[in-house]
JSON list of N, CA and C in Angstrom, two decimals:
[
{"chain": "A", "resi": 1, "resn": "UNK", "atom": "N", "xyz": [121.13, -65.08, -65.61]},
{"chain": "A", "resi": 1, "resn": "UNK", "atom": "CA", "xyz": [121.41, -65.75, -64.36]},
{"chain": "A", "resi": 1, "resn": "UNK", "atom": "C", "xyz": [121.61, -67.28, -64.45]},
{"chain": "A", "resi": 2, "resn": "UNK", "atom": "N", "xyz": [120.85, -67.93, -65.30]},
{"chain": "A", "resi": 2, "resn": "UNK", "atom": "CA", "xyz": [121.24, -69.49, -65.56]},
{"chain": "A", "resi": 2, "resn": "UNK", "atom": "C", "xyz": [122.59, -69.48, -66.14]},
{"chain": "A", "resi": 3, "resn": "UNK", "atom": "N", "xyz": [123.01, -68.60, -66.90]},
{"chain": "A", "resi": 3, "resn": "UNK", "atom": "CA", "xyz": [124.28, -68.68, -67.56]},
{"chain": "A", "resi": 3, "resn": "UNK", "atom": "C", "xyz": [125.34, -68.59, -66.53]},
{"chain": "A", "resi": 4, "resn": "UNK", "atom": "N", "xyz": [125.18, -67.74, -65.58]},
{"chain": "A", "resi": 4, "resn": "UNK", "atom": "CA", "xyz": [126.16, -67.55, -64.50]},
{"chain": "A", "resi": 4, "resn": "UNK", "atom": "C", "xyz": [126.15, -68.90, -63.64]},
{"chain": "A", "resi": 5, "resn": "UNK", "atom": "N", "xyz": [125.09, -69.52, -63.43]},
{"chain": "A", "resi": 5, "resn": "UNK", "atom": "CA", "xyz": [124.96, -70.80, -62.58]},
{"chain": "A", "resi": 5, "resn": "UNK", "atom": "C", "xyz": [125.78, -71.86, -63.48]},
{"chain": "A", "resi": 6, "resn": "UNK", "atom": "N", "xyz": [125.54, -71.82, -64.67]},
{"chain": "A", "resi": 6, "resn": "UNK", "atom": "CA", "xyz": [126.24, -72.95, -65.56]},
{"chain": "A", "resi": 6, "resn": "UNK", "atom": "C", "xyz": [127.76, -72.74, -65.59]},
{"chain": "A", "resi": 7, "resn": "UNK", "atom": "N", "xyz": [128.16, -71.49, -65.72]},
{"chain": "A", "resi": 7, "resn": "UNK", "atom": "CA", "xyz": [129.65, -71.18, -65.71]},
{"chain": "A", "resi": 7, "resn": "UNK", "atom": "C", "xyz": [130.21, -71.61, -64.37]},
{"chain": "A", "resi": 8, "resn": "UNK", "atom": "N", "xyz": [129.55, -71.35, -63.19]},
{"chain": "A", "resi": 8, "resn": "UNK", "atom": "CA", "xyz": [129.98, -71.70, -61.99]},
{"chain": "A", "resi": 8, "resn": "UNK", "atom": "C", "xyz": [130.27, -73.25, -61.75]},
{"chain": "A", "resi": 9, "resn": "UNK", "atom": "N", "xyz": [129.36, -73.99, -62.29]},
{"chain": "A", "resi": 9, "resn": "UNK", "atom": "CA", "xyz": [129.32, -75.30, -62.25]},
{"chain": "A", "resi": 9, "resn": "UNK", "atom": "C", "xyz": [130.32, -76.06, -63.10]},
{"chain": "A", "resi": 10, "resn": "UNK", "atom": "N", "xyz": [130.55, -75.33, -64.24]},
{"chain": "A", "resi": 10, "resn": "UNK", "atom": "CA", "xyz": [131.55, -75.85, -65.16]},
{"chain": "A", "resi": 10, "resn": "UNK", "atom": "C", "xyz": [132.92, -75.81, -64.71]},
{"chain": "A", "resi": 11, "resn": "UNK", "atom": "N", "xyz": [133.18, -74.77, -63.83]},
{"chain": "A", "resi": 11, "resn": "UNK", "atom": "CA", "xyz": [134.51, -74.67, -63.32]},
{"chain": "A", "resi": 11, "resn": "UNK", "atom": "C", "xyz": [134.90, -75.44, -61.93]},
{"chain": "A", "resi": 12, "resn": "UNK", "atom": "N", "xyz": [133.73, -75.98, -61.32]},
{"chain": "A", "resi": 12, "resn": "UNK", "atom": "CA", "xyz": [133.90, -76.82, -60.26]},
{"chain": "A", "resi": 12, "resn": "UNK", "atom": "C", "xyz": [134.32, -78.29, -60.55]},
{"chain": "A", "resi": 13, "resn": "UNK", "atom": "N", "xyz": [135.32, -78.76, -59.88]},
{"chain": "A", "resi": 13, "resn": "UNK", "atom": "CA", "xyz": [135.75, -80.00, -60.01]},
{"chain": "A", "resi": 13, "resn": "UNK", "atom": "C", "xyz": [135.64, -80.89, -58.78]},
{"chain": "A", "resi": 14, "resn": "UNK", "atom": "N", "xyz": [135.29, -82.19, -58.92]},
{"chain": "A", "resi": 14, "resn": "UNK", "atom": "CA", "xyz": [135.09, -82.90, -57.65]},
{"chain": "A", "resi": 14, "resn": "UNK", "atom": "C", "xyz": [136.35, -82.82, -56.73]},
{"chain": "A", "resi": 15, "resn": "UNK", "atom": "N", "xyz": [136.12, -82.85, -55.38]},
{"chain": "A", "resi": 15, "resn": "UNK", "atom": "CA", "xyz": [137.31, -82.82, -54.54]},
{"chain": "A", "resi": 15, "resn": "UNK", "atom": "C", "xyz": [138.06, -83.99, -54.59]},
{"chain": "A", "resi": 16, "resn": "UNK", "atom": "N", "xyz": [137.41, -85.33, -54.81]},
{"chain": "A", "resi": 16, "resn": "UNK", "atom": "CA", "xyz": [138.08, -86.61, -54.81]},
{"chain": "A", "resi": 16, "resn": "UNK", "atom": "C", "xyz": [137.51, -87.31, -55.87]},
{"chain": "A", "resi": 17, "resn": "UNK", "atom": "N", "xyz": [138.29, -87.69, -56.77]},
{"chain": "A", "resi": 17, "resn": "UNK", "atom": "CA", "xyz": [137.73, -88.48, -57.90]},
{"chain": "A", "resi": 17, "resn": "UNK", "atom": "C", "xyz": [137.48, -89.82, -57.47]},
{"chain": "A", "resi": 18, "resn": "UNK", "atom": "N", "xyz": [138.23, -90.40, -56.62]},
{"chain": "A", "resi": 18, "resn": "UNK", "atom": "CA", "xyz": [137.98, -91.80, -56.17]},
{"chain": "A", "resi": 18, "resn": "UNK", "atom": "C", "xyz": [138.47, -91.76, -54.66]},
{"chain": "A", "resi": 19, "resn": "UNK", "atom": "N", "xyz": [137.89, -92.83, -53.82]},
{"chain": "A", "resi": 19, "resn": "UNK", "atom": "CA", "xyz": [138.16, -92.83, -52.49]},
{"chain": "A", "resi": 19, "resn": "UNK", "atom": "C", "xyz": [139.71, -93.07, -52.26]},
{"chain": "A", "resi": 20, "resn": "UNK", "atom": "N", "xyz": [140.10, -92.39, -51.08]},
{"chain": "A", "resi": 20, "resn": "UNK", "atom": "CA", "xyz": [141.44, -92.59, -50.79]},
{"chain": "A", "resi": 20, "resn": "UNK", "atom": "C", "xyz": [141.75, -93.88, -49.95]},
{"chain": "A", "resi": 21, "resn": "UNK", "atom": "N", "xyz": [142.92, -94.41, -49.94]},
{"chain": "A", "resi": 21, "resn": "UNK", "atom": "CA", "xyz": [143.21, -95.70, -49.26]},
{"chain": "A", "resi": 21, "resn": "UNK", "atom": "C", "xyz": [142.83, -95.66, -47.74]},
{"chain": "A", "resi": 22, "resn": "UNK", "atom": "N", "xyz": [142.73, -94.45, -47.20]},
{"chain": "A", "resi": 22, "resn": "UNK", "atom": "CA", "xyz": [142.38, -94.31, -45.75]},
{"chain": "A", "resi": 22, "resn": "UNK", "atom": "C", "xyz": [141.04, -94.60, -45.57]},
{"chain": "A", "resi": 23, "resn": "UNK", "atom": "N", "xyz": [140.08, -94.18, -46.37]},
{"chain": "A", "resi": 23, "resn": "UNK", "atom": "CA", "xyz": [138.63, -94.26, -46.27]},
{"chain": "A", "resi": 23, "resn": "UNK", "atom": "C", "xyz": [138.26, -95.77, -46.65]},
{"chain": "A", "resi": 24, "resn": "UNK", "atom": "N", "xyz": [138.98, -96.27, -47.61]},
{"chain": "A", "resi": 24, "resn": "UNK", "atom": "CA", "xyz": [138.70, -97.68, -48.07]},
{"chain": "A", "resi": 24, "resn": "UNK", "atom": "C", "xyz": [139.06, -98.61, -46.77]},
{"chain": "A", "resi": 25, "resn": "UNK", "atom": "N", "xyz": [140.10, -98.34, -46.06]},
{"chain": "A", "resi": 25, "resn": "UNK", "atom": "CA", "xyz": [140.66, -99.14, -44.99]},
{"chain": "A", "resi": 25, "resn": "UNK", "atom": "C", "xyz": [139.62, -98.95, -43.80]},
{"chain": "A", "resi": 26, "resn": "UNK", "atom": "N", "xyz": [139.06, -97.65, -43.64]},
{"chain": "A", "resi": 26, "resn": "UNK", "atom": "CA", "xyz": [138.23, -97.56, -42.60]},
{"chain": "A", "resi": 26, "resn": "UNK", "atom": "C", "xyz": [136.91, -98.37, -42.85]},
{"chain": "A", "resi": 27, "resn": "UNK", "atom": "N", "xyz": [136.32, -98.45, -44.14]},
{"chain": "A", "resi": 27, "resn": "UNK", "atom": "CA", "xyz": [135.14, -99.24, -44.51]},
{"chain": "A", "resi": 27, "resn": "UNK", "atom": "C", "xyz": [135.47, -100.66, -44.14]},
{"chain": "A", "resi": 28, "resn": "UNK", "atom": "N", "xyz": [136.56, -101.26, -44.48]},
{"chain": "A", "resi": 28, "resn": "UNK", "atom": "CA", "xyz": [136.90, -102.62, -44.23]},
{"chain": "A", "resi": 28, "resn": "UNK", "atom": "C", "xyz": [137.01, -103.00, -42.75]},
{"chain": "A", "resi": 29, "resn": "UNK", "atom": "N", "xyz": [137.64, -101.87, -41.96]},
{"chain": "A", "resi": 29, "resn": "UNK", "atom": "CA", "xyz": [137.87, -102.20, -40.56]},
{"chain": "A", "resi": 29, "resn": "UNK", "atom": "C", "xyz": [136.62, -101.84, -39.68]},
{"chain": "A", "resi": 30, "resn": "UNK", "atom": "N", "xyz": [135.62, -101.39, -40.27]},
{"chain": "A", "resi": 30, "resn": "UNK", "atom": "CA", "xyz": [134.43, -100.97, -39.64]},
{"chain": "A", "resi": 30, "resn": "UNK", "atom": "C", "xyz": [133.61, -102.28, -39.09]},
{"chain": "A", "resi": 31, "resn": "UNK", "atom": "N", "xyz": [133.13, -102.32, -37.96]},
{"chain": "A", "resi": 31, "resn": "UNK", "atom": "CA", "xyz": [132.42, -103.54, -37.57]},
{"chain": "A", "resi": 31, "resn": "UNK", "atom": "C", "xyz": [131.13, -103.64, -38.46]},
{"chain": "A", "resi": 32, "resn": "UNK", "atom": "N", "xyz": [130.89, -104.88, -38.90]},
{"chain": "A", "resi": 32, "resn": "UNK", "atom": "CA", "xyz": [129.53, -105.09, -39.65]},
{"chain": "A", "resi": 32, "resn": "UNK", "atom": "C", "xyz": [128.55, -105.51, -38.87]},
{"chain": "A", "resi": 33, "resn": "UNK", "atom": "N", "xyz": [127.27, -104.98, -39.12]},
{"chain": "A", "resi": 33, "resn": "UNK", "atom": "CA", "xyz": [126.18, -105.36, -38.42]},
{"chain": "A", "resi": 33, "resn": "UNK", "atom": "C", "xyz": [125.59, -106.86, -38.67]},
{"chain": "A", "resi": 34, "resn": "UNK", "atom": "N", "xyz": [125.38, -107.54, -37.73]},
{"chain": "A", "resi": 34, "resn": "UNK", "atom": "CA", "xyz": [124.93, -108.96, -38.10]},
{"chain": "A", "resi": 34, "resn": "UNK", "atom": "C", "xyz": [123.51, -109.00, -38.49]},
{"chain": "A", "resi": 35, "resn": "UNK", "atom": "N", "xyz": [123.46, -109.91, -39.51]},
{"chain": "A", "resi": 35, "resn": "UNK", "atom": "CA", "xyz": [122.13, -110.12, -40.22]},
{"chain": "A", "resi": 35, "resn": "UNK", "atom": "C", "xyz": [121.13, -110.74, -39.40]},
{"chain": "A", "resi": 36, "resn": "UNK", "atom": "N", "xyz": [119.88, -110.38, -39.50]},
{"chain": "A", "resi": 36, "resn": "UNK", "atom": "CA", "xyz": [118.85, -111.02, -38.70]},
{"chain": "A", "resi": 36, "resn": "UNK", "atom": "C", "xyz": [118.52, -112.47, -39.50]},
{"chain": "A", "resi": 37, "resn": "UNK", "atom": "N", "xyz": [118.64, -113.47, -38.72]},
{"chain": "A", "resi": 37, "resn": "UNK", "atom": "CA", "xyz": [118.35, -114.74, -39.14]},
{"chain": "A", "resi": 37, "resn": "UNK", "atom": "C", "xyz": [117.37, -115.51, -38.07]},
{"chain": "A", "resi": 38, "resn": "UNK", "atom": "N", "xyz": [116.58, -116.21, -38.59]},
{"chain": "A", "resi": 38, "resn": "UNK", "atom": "CA", "xyz": [115.86, -116.95, -37.64]},
{"chain": "A", "resi": 38, "resn": "UNK", "atom": "C", "xyz": [114.43, -116.39, -37.32]},
{"chain": "A", "resi": 39, "resn": "UNK", "atom": "N", "xyz": [114.18, -115.19, -37.90]},
{"chain": "A", "resi": 39, "resn": "UNK", "atom": "CA", "xyz": [113.14, -114.39, -37.41]},
{"chain": "A", "resi": 39, "resn": "UNK", "atom": "C", "xyz": [111.76, -114.99, -37.84]},
{"chain": "A", "resi": 40, "resn": "UNK", "atom": "N", "xyz": [111.85, -115.65, -39.04]},
{"chain": "A", "resi": 40, "resn": "UNK", "atom": "CA", "xyz": [110.65, -116.26, -39.64]},
{"chain": "A", "resi": 40, "resn": "UNK", "atom": "C", "xyz": [110.05, -117.37, -38.73]},
{"chain": "A", "resi": 41, "resn": "UNK", "atom": "N", "xyz": [111.11, -118.27, -38.25]},
{"chain": "A", "resi": 41, "resn": "UNK", "atom": "CA", "xyz": [110.90, -119.54, -37.50]},
{"chain": "A", "resi": 41, "resn": "UNK", "atom": "C", "xyz": [110.28, -118.89, -36.10]},
{"chain": "A", "resi": 42, "resn": "UNK", "atom": "N", "xyz": [110.84, -117.82, -35.60]},
{"chain": "A", "resi": 42, "resn": "UNK", "atom": "CA", "xyz": [110.37, -117.32, -34.27]},
{"chain": "A", "resi": 42, "resn": "UNK", "atom": "C", "xyz": [108.97, -116.97, -34.35]},
{"chain": "A", "resi": 43, "resn": "UNK", "atom": "N", "xyz": [108.60, -116.14, -35.44]},
{"chain": "A", "resi": 43, "resn": "UNK", "atom": "CA", "xyz": [107.13, -115.77, -35.58]},
{"chain": "A", "resi": 43, "resn": "UNK", "atom": "C", "xyz": [106.35, -116.93, -35.76]},
{"chain": "A", "resi": 44, "resn": "UNK", "atom": "N", "xyz": [106.79, -118.07, -36.56]},
{"chain": "A", "resi": 44, "resn": "UNK", "atom": "CA", "xyz": [105.98, -119.24, -36.75]},
{"chain": "A", "resi": 44, "resn": "UNK", "atom": "C", "xyz": [105.81, -119.90, -35.33]},
{"chain": "A", "resi": 45, "resn": "UNK", "atom": "N", "xyz": [106.81, -119.98, -34.57]},
{"chain": "A", "resi": 45, "resn": "UNK", "atom": "CA", "xyz": [106.66, -120.62, -33.25]},
{"chain": "A", "resi": 45, "resn": "UNK", "atom": "C", "xyz": [105.81, -119.89, -32.27]},
{"chain": "A", "resi": 46, "resn": "UNK", "atom": "N", "xyz": [105.86, -118.50, -32.22]},
{"chain": "A", "resi": 46, "resn": "UNK", "atom": "CA", "xyz": [104.81, -117.74, -31.51]},
{"chain": "A", "resi": 46, "resn": "UNK", "atom": "C", "xyz": [103.42, -117.90, -32.03]},
{"chain": "A", "resi": 47, "resn": "UNK", "atom": "N", "xyz": [103.29, -118.07, -33.36]},
{"chain": "A", "resi": 47, "resn": "UNK", "atom": "CA", "xyz": [102.03, -118.32, -33.86]},
{"chain": "A", "resi": 47, "resn": "UNK", "atom": "C", "xyz": [101.42, -119.70, -33.47]},
{"chain": "A", "resi": 48, "resn": "UNK", "atom": "N", "xyz": [102.41, -120.66, -33.49]},
{"chain": "A", "resi": 48, "resn": "UNK", "atom": "CA", "xyz": [102.06, -121.86, -33.00]},
{"chain": "A", "resi": 48, "resn": "UNK", "atom": "C", "xyz": [101.65, -121.90, -31.67]},
{"chain": "A", "resi": 49, "resn": "UNK", "atom": "N", "xyz": [102.34, -121.34, -30.72]},
{"chain": "A", "resi": 49, "resn": "UNK", "atom": "CA", "xyz": [102.05, -121.18, -29.36]},
{"chain": "A", "resi": 49, "resn": "UNK", "atom": "C", "xyz": [100.60, -120.56, -29.11]},
{"chain": "A", "resi": 50, "resn": "UNK", "atom": "N", "xyz": [100.29, -119.65, -29.95]},
{"chain": "A", "resi": 50, "resn": "UNK", "atom": "CA", "xyz": [98.85, -118.94, -29.82]},
{"chain": "A", "resi": 50, "resn": "UNK", "atom": "C", "xyz": [97.82, -119.91, -30.31]},
{"chain": "A", "resi": 51, "resn": "UNK", "atom": "N", "xyz": [98.03, -120.63, -31.46]},
{"chain": "A", "resi": 51, "resn": "UNK", "atom": "CA", "xyz": [97.04, -121.39, -32.04]},
{"chain": "A", "resi": 51, "resn": "UNK", "atom": "C", "xyz": [96.90, -122.76, -31.23]},
{"chain": "A", "resi": 52, "resn": "UNK", "atom": "N", "xyz": [97.88, -123.22, -30.77]},
{"chain": "A", "resi": 52, "resn": "UNK", "atom": "CA", "xyz": [97.73, -124.55, -30.15]},
{"chain": "A", "resi": 52, "resn": "UNK", "atom": "C", "xyz": [96.67, -124.74, -29.12]},
{"chain": "A", "resi": 53, "resn": "UNK", "atom": "N", "xyz": [96.67, -123.84, -28.15]},
{"chain": "A", "resi": 53, "resn": "UNK", "atom": "CA", "xyz": [95.69, -123.92, -27.04]},
{"chain": "A", "resi": 53, "resn": "UNK", "atom": "C", "xyz": [94.21, -123.61, -27.77]},
{"chain": "A", "resi": 54, "resn": "UNK", "atom": "N", "xyz": [94.11, -122.82, -28.69]},
{"chain": "A", "resi": 54, "resn": "UNK", "atom": "CA", "xyz": [92.77, -122.62, -29.47]},
{"chain": "A", "resi": 54, "resn": "UNK", "atom": "C", "xyz": [92.45, -123.88, -29.92]},
{"chain": "A", "resi": 55, "resn": "UNK", "atom": "N", "xyz": [93.35, -124.60, -30.57]},
{"chain": "A", "resi": 55, "resn": "UNK", "atom": "CA", "xyz": [93.00, -125.75, -31.39]},
{"chain": "A", "resi": 55, "resn": "UNK", "atom": "C", "xyz": [92.46, -126.88, -30.34]},
{"chain": "A", "resi": 56, "resn": "UNK", "atom": "N", "xyz": [93.35, -126.86, -29.32]},
{"chain": "A", "resi": 56, "resn": "UNK", "atom": "CA", "xyz": [93.13, -128.09, -28.29]},
{"chain": "A", "resi": 56, "resn": "UNK", "atom": "C", "xyz": [91.81, -127.75, -27.58]},
{"chain": "A", "resi": 57, "resn": "UNK", "atom": "N", "xyz": [91.43, -126.56, -27.36]},
{"chain": "A", "resi": 57, "resn": "UNK", "atom": "CA", "xyz": [90.03, -126.18, -26.79]},
{"chain": "A", "resi": 57, "resn": "UNK", "atom": "C", "xyz": [88.94, -126.60, -27.81]},
{"chain": "A", "resi": 58, "resn": "UNK", "atom": "N", "xyz": [89.24, -126.27, -29.16]},
{"chain": "A", "resi": 58, "resn": "UNK", "atom": "CA", "xyz": [88.22, -126.69, -30.23]},
{"chain": "A", "resi": 58, "resn": "UNK", "atom": "C", "xyz": [88.08, -128.06, -30.18]},
{"chain": "A", "resi": 59, "resn": "UNK", "atom": "N", "xyz": [89.21, -128.82, -30.02]},
{"chain": "A", "resi": 59, "resn": "UNK", "atom": "CA", "xyz": [89.05, -130.17, -30.27]},
{"chain": "A", "resi": 59, "resn": "UNK", "atom": "C", "xyz": [88.35, -130.78, -28.99]},
{"chain": "A", "resi": 60, "resn": "UNK", "atom": "N", "xyz": [88.61, -130.24, -27.78]},
{"chain": "A", "resi": 60, "resn": "UNK", "atom": "CA", "xyz": [87.86, -130.74, -26.51]},
{"chain": "A", "resi": 60, "resn": "UNK", "atom": "C", "xyz": [86.40, -130.39, -26.60]},
{"chain": "A", "resi": 61, "resn": "UNK", "atom": "N", "xyz": [86.01, -129.29, -27.14]},
{"chain": "A", "resi": 61, "resn": "UNK", "atom": "CA", "xyz": [84.74, -128.82, -27.13]},
{"chain": "A", "resi": 61, "resn": "UNK", "atom": "C", "xyz": [83.92, -129.45, -28.31]},
{"chain": "A", "resi": 62, "resn": "UNK", "atom": "N", "xyz": [84.37, -129.35, -29.66]},
{"chain": "A", "resi": 62, "resn": "UNK", "atom": "CA", "xyz": [83.67, -129.77, -30.73]},
{"chain": "A", "resi": 62, "resn": "UNK", "atom": "C", "xyz": [84.17, -131.28, -31.41]},
{"chain": "A", "resi": 63, "resn": "UNK", "atom": "N", "xyz": [85.53, -131.47, -31.15]},
{"chain": "A", "resi": 63, "resn": "UNK", "atom": "CA", "xyz": [85.95, -132.50, -31.81]},
{"chain": "A", "resi": 63, "resn": "UNK", "atom": "C", "xyz": [86.22, -132.44, -33.29]},
{"chain": "A", "resi": 64, "resn": "UNK", "atom": "N", "xyz": [86.44, -133.45, -34.01]},
{"chain": "A", "resi": 64, "resn": "UNK", "atom": "CA", "xyz": [86.66, -133.28, -35.40]},
{"chain": "A", "resi": 64, "resn": "UNK", "atom": "C", "xyz": [88.03, -133.16, -35.91]},
{"chain": "A", "resi": 65, "resn": "UNK", "atom": "N", "xyz": [88.11, -133.65, -37.15]},
{"chain": "A", "resi": 65, "resn": "UNK", "atom": "CA", "xyz": [89.55, -133.79, -37.81]},
{"chain": "A", "resi": 65, "resn": "UNK", "atom": "C", "xyz": [90.12, -132.39, -38.01]},
{"chain": "A", "resi": 66, "resn": "UNK", "atom": "N", "xyz": [89.29, -131.33, -38.16]},
{"chain": "A", "resi": 66, "resn": "UNK", "atom": "CA", "xyz": [89.98, -130.01, -38.57]},
{"chain": "A", "resi": 66, "resn": "UNK", "atom": "C", "xyz": [90.75, -129.47, -37.24]},
{"chain": "A", "resi": 67, "resn": "UNK", "atom": "N", "xyz": [90.19, -129.57, -36.14]},
{"chain": "A", "resi": 67, "resn": "UNK", "atom": "CA", "xyz": [90.78, -129.13, -34.84]},
{"chain": "A", "resi": 67, "resn": "UNK", "atom": "C", "xyz": [92.13, -130.08, -34.60]},
{"chain": "A", "resi": 68, "resn": "UNK", "atom": "N", "xyz": [91.91, -131.30, -34.94]},
{"chain": "A", "resi": 68, "resn": "UNK", "atom": "CA", "xyz": [93.16, -132.09, -34.78]},
{"chain": "A", "resi": 68, "resn": "UNK", "atom": "C", "xyz": [94.26, -131.81, -35.63]},
{"chain": "A", "resi": 69, "resn": "UNK", "atom": "N", "xyz": [93.96, -131.53, -36.78]},
{"chain": "A", "resi": 69, "resn": "UNK", "atom": "CA", "xyz": [94.98, -131.18, -37.93]},
{"chain": "A", "resi": 69, "resn": "UNK", "atom": "C", "xyz": [95.55, -129.73, -37.50]},
{"chain": "A", "resi": 70, "resn": "UNK", "atom": "N", "xyz": [94.75, -128.77, -37.01]},
{"chain": "A", "resi": 70, "resn": "UNK", "atom": "CA", "xyz": [95.31, -127.48, -36.54]},
{"chain": "A", "resi": 70, "resn": "UNK", "atom": "C", "xyz": [96.24, -127.66, -35.35]},
{"chain": "A", "resi": 71, "resn": "UNK", "atom": "N", "xyz": [95.81, -128.46, -34.55]},
{"chain": "A", "resi": 71, "resn": "UNK", "atom": "CA", "xyz": [96.57, -128.77, -33.31]},
{"chain": "A", "resi": 71, "resn": "UNK", "atom": "C", "xyz": [97.99, -129.35, -33.66]},
{"chain": "A", "resi": 72, "resn": "UNK", "atom": "N", "xyz": [97.95, -130.34, -34.68]},
{"chain": "A", "resi": 72, "resn": "UNK", "atom": "CA", "xyz": [99.20, -130.86, -35.12]},
{"chain": "A", "resi": 72, "resn": "UNK", "atom": "C", "xyz": [100.16, -130.06, -35.88]},
{"chain": "A", "resi": 73, "resn": "UNK", "atom": "N", "xyz": [99.44, -129.23, -36.72]},
{"chain": "A", "resi": 73, "resn": "UNK", "atom": "CA", "xyz": [100.26, -128.22, -37.41]},
{"chain": "A", "resi": 73, "resn": "UNK", "atom": "C", "xyz": [100.95, -127.15, -36.46]},
{"chain": "A", "resi": 74, "resn": "UNK", "atom": "N", "xyz": [100.17, -126.76, -35.47]},
{"chain": "A", "resi": 74, "resn": "UNK", "atom": "CA", "xyz": [100.67, -125.62, -34.67]},
{"chain": "A", "resi": 74, "resn": "UNK", "atom": "C", "xyz": [101.86, -126.34, -33.69]},
{"chain": "A", "resi": 75, "resn": "UNK", "atom": "N", "xyz": [101.61, -127.50, -33.32]},
{"chain": "A", "resi": 75, "resn": "UNK", "atom": "CA", "xyz": [102.60, -128.16, -32.57]},
{"chain": "A", "resi": 75, "resn": "UNK", "atom": "C", "xyz": [103.92, -128.47, -33.45]},
{"chain": "A", "resi": 76, "resn": "UNK", "atom": "N", "xyz": [103.80, -128.75, -34.69]},
{"chain": "A", "resi": 76, "resn": "UNK", "atom": "CA", "xyz": [104.88, -128.89, -35.50]},
{"chain": "A", "resi": 76, "resn": "UNK", "atom": "C", "xyz": [105.64, -127.40, -35.71]},
{"chain": "A", "resi": 77, "resn": "UNK", "atom": "N", "xyz": [104.86, -126.41, -35.72]},
{"chain": "A", "resi": 77, "resn": "UNK", "atom": "CA", "xyz": [105.44, -125.06, -35.89]},
{"chain": "A", "resi": 77, "resn": "UNK", "atom": "C", "xyz": [106.21, -124.78, -34.58]},
{"chain": "A", "resi": 78, "resn": "UNK", "atom": "N", "xyz": [105.71, -125.08, -33.47]},
{"chain": "A", "resi": 78, "resn": "UNK", "atom": "CA", "xyz": [106.41, -124.84, -32.16]},
{"chain": "A", "resi": 78, "resn": "UNK", "atom": "C", "xyz": [107.76, -125.75, -32.16]},
{"chain": "A", "resi": 79, "resn": "UNK", "atom": "N", "xyz": [107.63, -126.95, -32.64]},
{"chain": "A", "resi": 79, "resn": "UNK", "atom": "CA", "xyz": [108.88, -127.84, -32.69]},
{"chain": "A", "resi": 79, "resn": "UNK", "atom": "C", "xyz": [109.89, -127.33, -33.69]},
{"chain": "A", "resi": 80, "resn": "UNK", "atom": "N", "xyz": [109.44, -126.85, -34.68]},
{"chain": "A", "resi": 80, "resn": "UNK", "atom": "CA", "xyz": [110.56, -126.23, -35.74]},
{"chain": "A", "resi": 80, "resn": "UNK", "atom": "C", "xyz": [111.10, -125.14, -35.21]},
{"chain": "A", "resi": 81, "resn": "UNK", "atom": "N", "xyz": [110.44, -124.19, -34.58]},
{"chain": "A", "resi": 81, "resn": "UNK", "atom": "CA", "xyz": [111.01, -122.97, -34.08]},
{"chain": "A", "resi": 81, "resn": "UNK", "atom": "C", "xyz": [112.00, -123.38, -32.77]},
{"chain": "A", "resi": 82, "resn": "UNK", "atom": "N", "xyz": [111.70, -124.55, -32.15]},
{"chain": "A", "resi": 82, "resn": "UNK", "atom": "CA", "xyz": [112.49, -124.86, -30.98]},
{"chain": "A", "resi": 82, "resn": "UNK", "atom": "C", "xyz": [113.83, -125.38, -31.45]},
{"chain": "A", "resi": 83, "resn": "UNK", "atom": "N", "xyz": [113.74, -126.11, -32.53]},
{"chain": "A", "resi": 83, "resn": "UNK", "atom": "CA", "xyz": [114.88, -126.75, -33.16]},
{"chain": "A", "resi": 83, "resn": "UNK", "atom": "C", "xyz": [115.65, -125.87, -34.10]},
{"chain": "A", "resi": 84, "resn": "UNK", "atom": "N", "xyz": [115.26, -124.72, -34.25]},
{"chain": "A", "resi": 84, "resn": "UNK", "atom": "CA", "xyz": [115.83, -123.77, -35.29]},
{"chain": "A", "resi": 84, "resn": "UNK", "atom": "C", "xyz": [117.24, -123.41, -34.83]},
{"chain": "A", "resi": 85, "resn": "UNK", "atom": "N", "xyz": [118.31, -123.75, -35.73]},
{"chain": "A", "resi": 85, "resn": "UNK", "atom": "CA", "xyz": [119.71, -123.46, -35.18]},
{"chain": "A", "resi": 85, "resn": "UNK", "atom": "C", "xyz": [120.03, -121.95, -35.01]},
{"chain": "A", "resi": 86, "resn": "UNK", "atom": "N", "xyz": [119.20, -121.04, -35.73]},
{"chain": "A", "resi": 86, "resn": "UNK", "atom": "CA", "xyz": [119.49, -119.71, -35.90]},
{"chain": "A", "resi": 86, "resn": "UNK", "atom": "C", "xyz": [118.81, -118.94, -34.80]},
{"chain": "A", "resi": 87, "resn": "UNK", "atom": "N", "xyz": [117.56, -119.60, -34.15]},
{"chain": "A", "resi": 87, "resn": "UNK", "atom": "CA", "xyz": [116.83, -118.82, -33.38]},
{"chain": "A", "resi": 87, "resn": "UNK", "atom": "C", "xyz": [117.35, -118.62, -31.90]}
]
């Protein structure tokens, strides 16, 4: 049985050895999907929008430099996301 399968595969040849010009032209003419850019800064901005009120609340209740730094970093993240040219 294995010998018959090997003989059958030996007689088969590929239908097209290389792509035709028509298929190459179709690949070139096909619309390209746009790449996703700016998603990282969008996530950064959303994270900043979530953390900023928490940091401001912590600064209001407990005070201290940790909350102030956290509020500043989250405000900076929101600013970067806002100014992002790809977003």
